mmCIF file of the C-alpha atoms, coordinates in Angstrom:
data_MODEL
# 
_entry.id   MODEL 
# 
loop_
_atom_site.group_PDB 
_atom_site.id 
_atom_site.type_symbol 
_atom_site.label_atom_id 
_atom_site.label_alt_id 
_atom_site.label_comp_id 
_atom_site.label_asym_id 
_atom_site.label_entity_id 
_atom_site.label_seq_id 
_atom_site.pdbx_PDB_ins_code 
_atom_site.Cartn_x 
_atom_site.Cartn_y 
_atom_site.Cartn_z 
_atom_site.occupancy 
_atom_site.B_iso_or_equiv 
_atom_site.pdbx_formal_charge 
_atom_site.auth_seq_id 
_atom_site.auth_comp_id 
_atom_site.auth_asym_id 
_atom_site.auth_atom_id 
_atom_site.pdbx_PDB_model_num 
ATOM 1   C CA . MET A 1 1   ? -31.577 -12.411 -5.674  1.00 0.00 ? 1   MET A CA 1 
ATOM 2   C CA . LYS A 1 2   ? -31.667 -9.270  -3.553  1.00 0.00 ? 2   LYS A CA 1 
ATOM 3   C CA . ASN A 1 3   ? -29.648 -6.446  -5.079  1.00 0.00 ? 3   ASN A CA 1 
ATOM 4   C CA . LEU A 1 4   ? -29.371 -2.725  -4.534  1.00 0.00 ? 4   LEU A CA 1 
ATOM 5   C CA . VAL A 1 5   ? -27.992 -0.359  -7.133  1.00 0.00 ? 5   VAL A CA 1 
ATOM 6   C CA . LEU A 1 6   ? -25.846 2.463   -5.805  1.00 0.00 ? 6   LEU A CA 1 
ATOM 7   C CA . THR A 1 7   ? -25.337 5.385   -8.170  1.00 0.00 ? 7   THR A CA 1 
ATOM 8   C CA . ALA A 1 8   ? -22.494 7.814   -7.648  1.00 0.00 ? 8   ALA A CA 1 
ATOM 9   C CA . ALA A 1 9   ? -22.019 10.965  -9.695  1.00 0.00 ? 9   ALA A CA 1 
ATOM 10  C CA . PHE A 1 10  ? -19.638 13.858  -9.671  1.00 0.00 ? 10  PHE A CA 1 
ATOM 11  C CA . ALA A 1 11  ? -18.602 16.664  -11.965 1.00 0.00 ? 11  ALA A CA 1 
ATOM 12  C CA . LEU A 1 12  ? -15.568 16.020  -14.090 1.00 0.00 ? 12  LEU A CA 1 
ATOM 13  C CA . ALA A 1 13  ? -12.752 18.482  -13.592 1.00 0.00 ? 13  ALA A CA 1 
ATOM 14  C CA . ALA A 1 14  ? -11.062 19.551  -16.796 1.00 0.00 ? 14  ALA A CA 1 
ATOM 15  C CA . ALA A 1 15  ? -7.431  20.582  -16.937 1.00 0.00 ? 15  ALA A CA 1 
ATOM 16  C CA . THR A 1 16  ? -6.810  21.749  -20.497 1.00 0.00 ? 16  THR A CA 1 
ATOM 17  C CA . PRO A 1 17  ? -4.951  24.562  -22.252 1.00 0.00 ? 17  PRO A CA 1 
ATOM 18  C CA . ALA A 1 18  ? -6.662  27.917  -22.722 1.00 0.00 ? 18  ALA A CA 1 
ATOM 19  C CA . VAL A 1 19  ? -7.053  27.235  -26.461 1.00 0.00 ? 19  VAL A CA 1 
ATOM 20  C CA . ALA A 1 20  ? -9.574  24.496  -25.697 1.00 0.00 ? 20  ALA A CA 1 
ATOM 21  C CA . GLN A 1 21  ? -11.335 26.489  -22.974 1.00 0.00 ? 21  GLN A CA 1 
ATOM 22  C CA . ASP A 1 22  ? -14.827 26.060  -24.445 1.00 0.00 ? 22  ASP A CA 1 
ATOM 23  C CA . LYS A 1 23  ? -14.302 22.287  -24.503 1.00 0.00 ? 23  LYS A CA 1 
ATOM 24  C CA . ALA A 1 24  ? -13.039 22.457  -20.912 1.00 0.00 ? 24  ALA A CA 1 
ATOM 25  C CA . ASP A 1 25  ? -16.172 24.376  -19.910 1.00 0.00 ? 25  ASP A CA 1 
ATOM 26  C CA . ALA A 1 26  ? -18.334 21.724  -21.563 1.00 0.00 ? 26  ALA A CA 1 
ATOM 27  C CA . ALA A 1 27  ? -16.402 18.948  -19.819 1.00 0.00 ? 27  ALA A CA 1 
ATOM 28  C CA . ALA A 1 28  ? -16.694 20.716  -16.458 1.00 0.00 ? 28  ALA A CA 1 
ATOM 29  C CA . ASP A 1 29  ? -20.473 20.822  -16.911 1.00 0.00 ? 29  ASP A CA 1 
ATOM 30  C CA . ALA A 1 30  ? -20.596 17.099  -17.705 1.00 0.00 ? 30  ALA A CA 1 
ATOM 31  C CA . ASN A 1 31  ? -21.376 14.647  -14.947 1.00 0.00 ? 31  ASN A CA 1 
ATOM 32  C CA . TYR A 1 32  ? -19.712 11.336  -14.304 1.00 0.00 ? 32  TYR A CA 1 
ATOM 33  C CA . SER A 1 33  ? -21.987 8.582   -13.103 1.00 0.00 ? 33  SER A CA 1 
ATOM 34  C CA . ARG A 1 34  ? -21.239 5.051   -11.999 1.00 0.00 ? 34  ARG A CA 1 
ATOM 35  C CA . ASP A 1 35  ? -23.610 2.352   -10.791 1.00 0.00 ? 35  ASP A CA 1 
ATOM 36  C CA . LEU A 1 36  ? -22.568 -0.503  -8.523  1.00 0.00 ? 36  LEU A CA 1 
ATOM 37  C CA . VAL A 1 37  ? -24.721 -3.439  -7.482  1.00 0.00 ? 37  VAL A CA 1 
ATOM 38  C CA . VAL A 1 38  ? -24.733 -4.413  -3.808  1.00 0.00 ? 38  VAL A CA 1 
ATOM 39  C CA . THR A 1 39  ? -26.057 -7.915  -3.107  1.00 0.00 ? 39  THR A CA 1 
ATOM 40  C CA . TYR A 1 40  ? -27.614 -8.788  0.238   1.00 0.00 ? 40  TYR A CA 1 
ATOM 41  C CA . ASP A 1 41  ? -29.500 -12.042 -0.310  1.00 0.00 ? 41  ASP A CA 1 
ATOM 42  C CA . ASP A 1 42  ? -27.004 -13.789 1.965   1.00 0.00 ? 42  ASP A CA 1 
ATOM 43  C CA . LEU A 1 43  ? -27.928 -11.535 4.915   1.00 0.00 ? 43  LEU A CA 1 
ATOM 44  C CA . ASP A 1 44  ? -30.626 -12.007 7.536   1.00 0.00 ? 44  ASP A CA 1 
ATOM 45  C CA . LEU A 1 45  ? -31.824 -8.444  8.059   1.00 0.00 ? 45  LEU A CA 1 
ATOM 46  C CA . ASP A 1 46  ? -33.473 -9.433  11.346  1.00 0.00 ? 46  ASP A CA 1 
ATOM 47  C CA . LYS A 1 47  ? -29.948 -9.599  12.830  1.00 0.00 ? 47  LYS A CA 1 
ATOM 48  C CA . ARG A 1 48  ? -28.210 -6.359  13.807  1.00 0.00 ? 48  ARG A CA 1 
ATOM 49  C CA . SER A 1 49  ? -24.852 -7.773  12.704  1.00 0.00 ? 49  SER A CA 1 
ATOM 50  C CA . ASP A 1 50  ? -26.194 -8.396  9.200   1.00 0.00 ? 50  ASP A CA 1 
ATOM 51  C CA . GLN A 1 51  ? -27.760 -4.928  9.123   1.00 0.00 ? 51  GLN A CA 1 
ATOM 52  C CA . ARG A 1 52  ? -24.288 -3.508  9.863   1.00 0.00 ? 52  ARG A CA 1 
ATOM 53  C CA . LYS A 1 53  ? -22.831 -5.695  7.099   1.00 0.00 ? 53  LYS A CA 1 
ATOM 54  C CA . LEU A 1 54  ? -25.296 -4.232  4.614   1.00 0.00 ? 54  LEU A CA 1 
ATOM 55  C CA . LYS A 1 55  ? -24.435 -0.686  5.704   1.00 0.00 ? 55  LYS A CA 1 
ATOM 56  C CA . ASN A 1 56  ? -20.728 -1.496  5.351   1.00 0.00 ? 56  ASN A CA 1 
ATOM 57  C CA . ARG A 1 57  ? -21.273 -2.931  1.862   1.00 0.00 ? 57  ARG A CA 1 
ATOM 58  C CA . LEU A 1 58  ? -23.136 0.202   0.807   1.00 0.00 ? 58  LEU A CA 1 
ATOM 59  C CA . ASP A 1 59  ? -20.416 2.426   2.267   1.00 0.00 ? 59  ASP A CA 1 
ATOM 60  C CA . LYS A 1 60  ? -17.691 0.455   0.489   1.00 0.00 ? 60  LYS A CA 1 
ATOM 61  C CA . ALA A 1 61  ? -19.616 0.637   -2.791  1.00 0.00 ? 61  ALA A CA 1 
ATOM 62  C CA . ALA A 1 62  ? -19.925 4.429   -2.411  1.00 0.00 ? 62  ALA A CA 1 
ATOM 63  C CA . LYS A 1 63  ? -16.162 4.713   -1.868  1.00 0.00 ? 63  LYS A CA 1 
ATOM 64  C CA . ILE A 1 64  ? -15.375 2.518   -4.867  1.00 0.00 ? 64  ILE A CA 1 
ATOM 65  C CA . ALA A 1 65  ? -17.849 4.276   -7.160  1.00 0.00 ? 65  ALA A CA 1 
ATOM 66  C CA . CYS A 1 66  ? -16.387 7.667   -6.296  1.00 0.00 ? 66  CYS A CA 1 
ATOM 67  C CA . GLY A 1 67  ? -12.738 6.684   -6.377  1.00 0.00 ? 67  GLY A CA 1 
ATOM 68  C CA . TYR A 1 68  ? -12.532 7.810   -2.757  1.00 0.00 ? 68  TYR A CA 1 
ATOM 69  C CA . GLN A 1 69  ? -9.739  5.454   -1.793  1.00 0.00 ? 69  GLN A CA 1 
ATOM 70  C CA . GLU A 1 70  ? -7.632  5.941   -4.891  1.00 0.00 ? 70  GLU A CA 1 
ATOM 71  C CA . ILE A 1 71  ? -4.116  7.129   -4.185  1.00 0.00 ? 71  ILE A CA 1 
ATOM 72  C CA . ARG A 1 72  ? -3.149  10.314  -5.970  1.00 0.00 ? 72  ARG A CA 1 
ATOM 73  C CA . THR A 1 73  ? 0.470   10.882  -6.873  1.00 0.00 ? 73  THR A CA 1 
ATOM 74  C CA . GLY A 1 74  ? 2.209   13.471  -4.725  1.00 0.00 ? 74  GLY A CA 1 
ATOM 75  C CA . THR A 1 75  ? -0.424  13.810  -1.990  1.00 0.00 ? 75  THR A CA 1 
ATOM 76  C CA . ARG A 1 76  ? -2.403  11.850  0.526   1.00 0.00 ? 76  ARG A CA 1 
ATOM 77  C CA . ALA A 1 77  ? -5.241  14.390  0.445   1.00 0.00 ? 77  ALA A CA 1 
ATOM 78  C CA . LYS A 1 78  ? -8.537  13.234  -0.993  1.00 0.00 ? 78  LYS A CA 1 
ATOM 79  C CA . ASP A 1 79  ? -9.713  14.768  -4.245  1.00 0.00 ? 79  ASP A CA 1 
ATOM 80  C CA . SER A 1 80  ? -12.465 17.321  -3.514  1.00 0.00 ? 80  SER A CA 1 
ATOM 81  C CA . GLU A 1 81  ? -14.746 15.859  -6.204  1.00 0.00 ? 81  GLU A CA 1 
ATOM 82  C CA . ALA A 1 82  ? -14.254 12.386  -4.734  1.00 0.00 ? 82  ALA A CA 1 
ATOM 83  C CA . ARG A 1 83  ? -15.149 13.680  -1.262  1.00 0.00 ? 83  ARG A CA 1 
ATOM 84  C CA . THR A 1 84  ? -18.275 15.402  -2.537  1.00 0.00 ? 84  THR A CA 1 
ATOM 85  C CA . CYS A 1 85  ? -19.260 12.366  -4.593  1.00 0.00 ? 85  CYS A CA 1 
ATOM 86  C CA . TYR A 1 86  ? -18.738 10.082  -1.596  1.00 0.00 ? 86  TYR A CA 1 
ATOM 87  C CA . ARG A 1 87  ? -20.838 12.272  0.730   1.00 0.00 ? 87  ARG A CA 1 
ATOM 88  C CA . GLU A 1 88  ? -23.698 12.292  -1.787  1.00 0.00 ? 88  GLU A CA 1 
ATOM 89  C CA . ALA A 1 89  ? -23.412 8.588   -2.605  1.00 0.00 ? 89  ALA A CA 1 
ATOM 90  C CA . ARG A 1 90  ? -23.285 7.745   1.119   1.00 0.00 ? 90  ARG A CA 1 
ATOM 91  C CA . ALA A 1 91  ? -26.428 9.811   1.758   1.00 0.00 ? 91  ALA A CA 1 
ATOM 92  C CA . ASN A 1 92  ? -28.173 7.996   -1.115  1.00 0.00 ? 92  ASN A CA 1 
ATOM 93  C CA . ALA A 1 93  ? -26.944 4.655   0.213   1.00 0.00 ? 93  ALA A CA 1 
ATOM 94  C CA . LEU A 1 94  ? -28.337 5.388   3.680   1.00 0.00 ? 94  LEU A CA 1 
ATOM 95  C CA . ALA A 1 95  ? -31.687 6.392   2.167   1.00 0.00 ? 95  ALA A CA 1 
ATOM 96  C CA . THR A 1 96  ? -31.687 3.134   0.204   1.00 0.00 ? 96  THR A CA 1 
ATOM 97  C CA . TYR A 1 97  ? -30.793 1.213   3.364   1.00 0.00 ? 97  TYR A CA 1 
ATOM 98  C CA . ASP A 1 98  ? -33.675 2.859   5.239   1.00 0.00 ? 98  ASP A CA 1 
ATOM 99  C CA . ALA A 1 99  ? -36.085 1.936   2.431   1.00 0.00 ? 99  ALA A CA 1 
ATOM 100 C CA . VAL A 1 100 ? -34.871 -1.677  2.434   1.00 0.00 ? 100 VAL A CA 1 
ATOM 101 C CA . MET A 1 101 ? -35.247 -1.922  6.202   1.00 0.00 ? 101 MET A CA 1 
ATOM 102 C CA . GLU A 1 102 ? -38.740 -0.405  6.039   1.00 0.00 ? 102 GLU A CA 1 
ATOM 103 C CA . SER A 1 103 ? -39.712 -2.850  3.296   1.00 0.00 ? 103 SER A CA 1 
ATOM 104 C CA . HIS A 1 104 ? -38.186 -5.725  5.269   1.00 0.00 ? 104 HIS A CA 1 
ATOM 105 C CA . GLY A 1 105 ? -40.155 -4.707  8.356   1.00 0.00 ? 105 GLY A CA 1 
ATOM 106 C CA . LYS A 1 106 ? -43.336 -4.937  6.296   1.00 0.00 ? 106 LYS A CA 1 
ATOM 107 C CA . GLY A 1 107 ? -42.445 -8.443  5.187   1.00 0.00 ? 107 GLY A CA 1 
ATOM 108 C CA . GLY A 1 108 ? -40.736 -7.339  1.962   1.00 0.00 ? 108 GLY A CA 1 
# 
């Protein structure tokens, strides 16, 4: 089975009272990480249409992992951490895609 693991990470924002400020600082320094598996054994990577499908799957996984499409109460604006996470996860996904395509070109 051909699988790719997409890892998304972003800093957790802490909204706590001033009394627990040192805990909030520790939480703000913590990172959130989520791995999603993207399967592509059903795709023929010699076809451009299937290459696009793989890119779309990776993009969707990046959005899901980062909570990019989650609706926030009171606003339609995207959370800044989610945007940053998505940009980084998307860049990682494209690097992974490039590596897969290079490996595939070499008979991998």
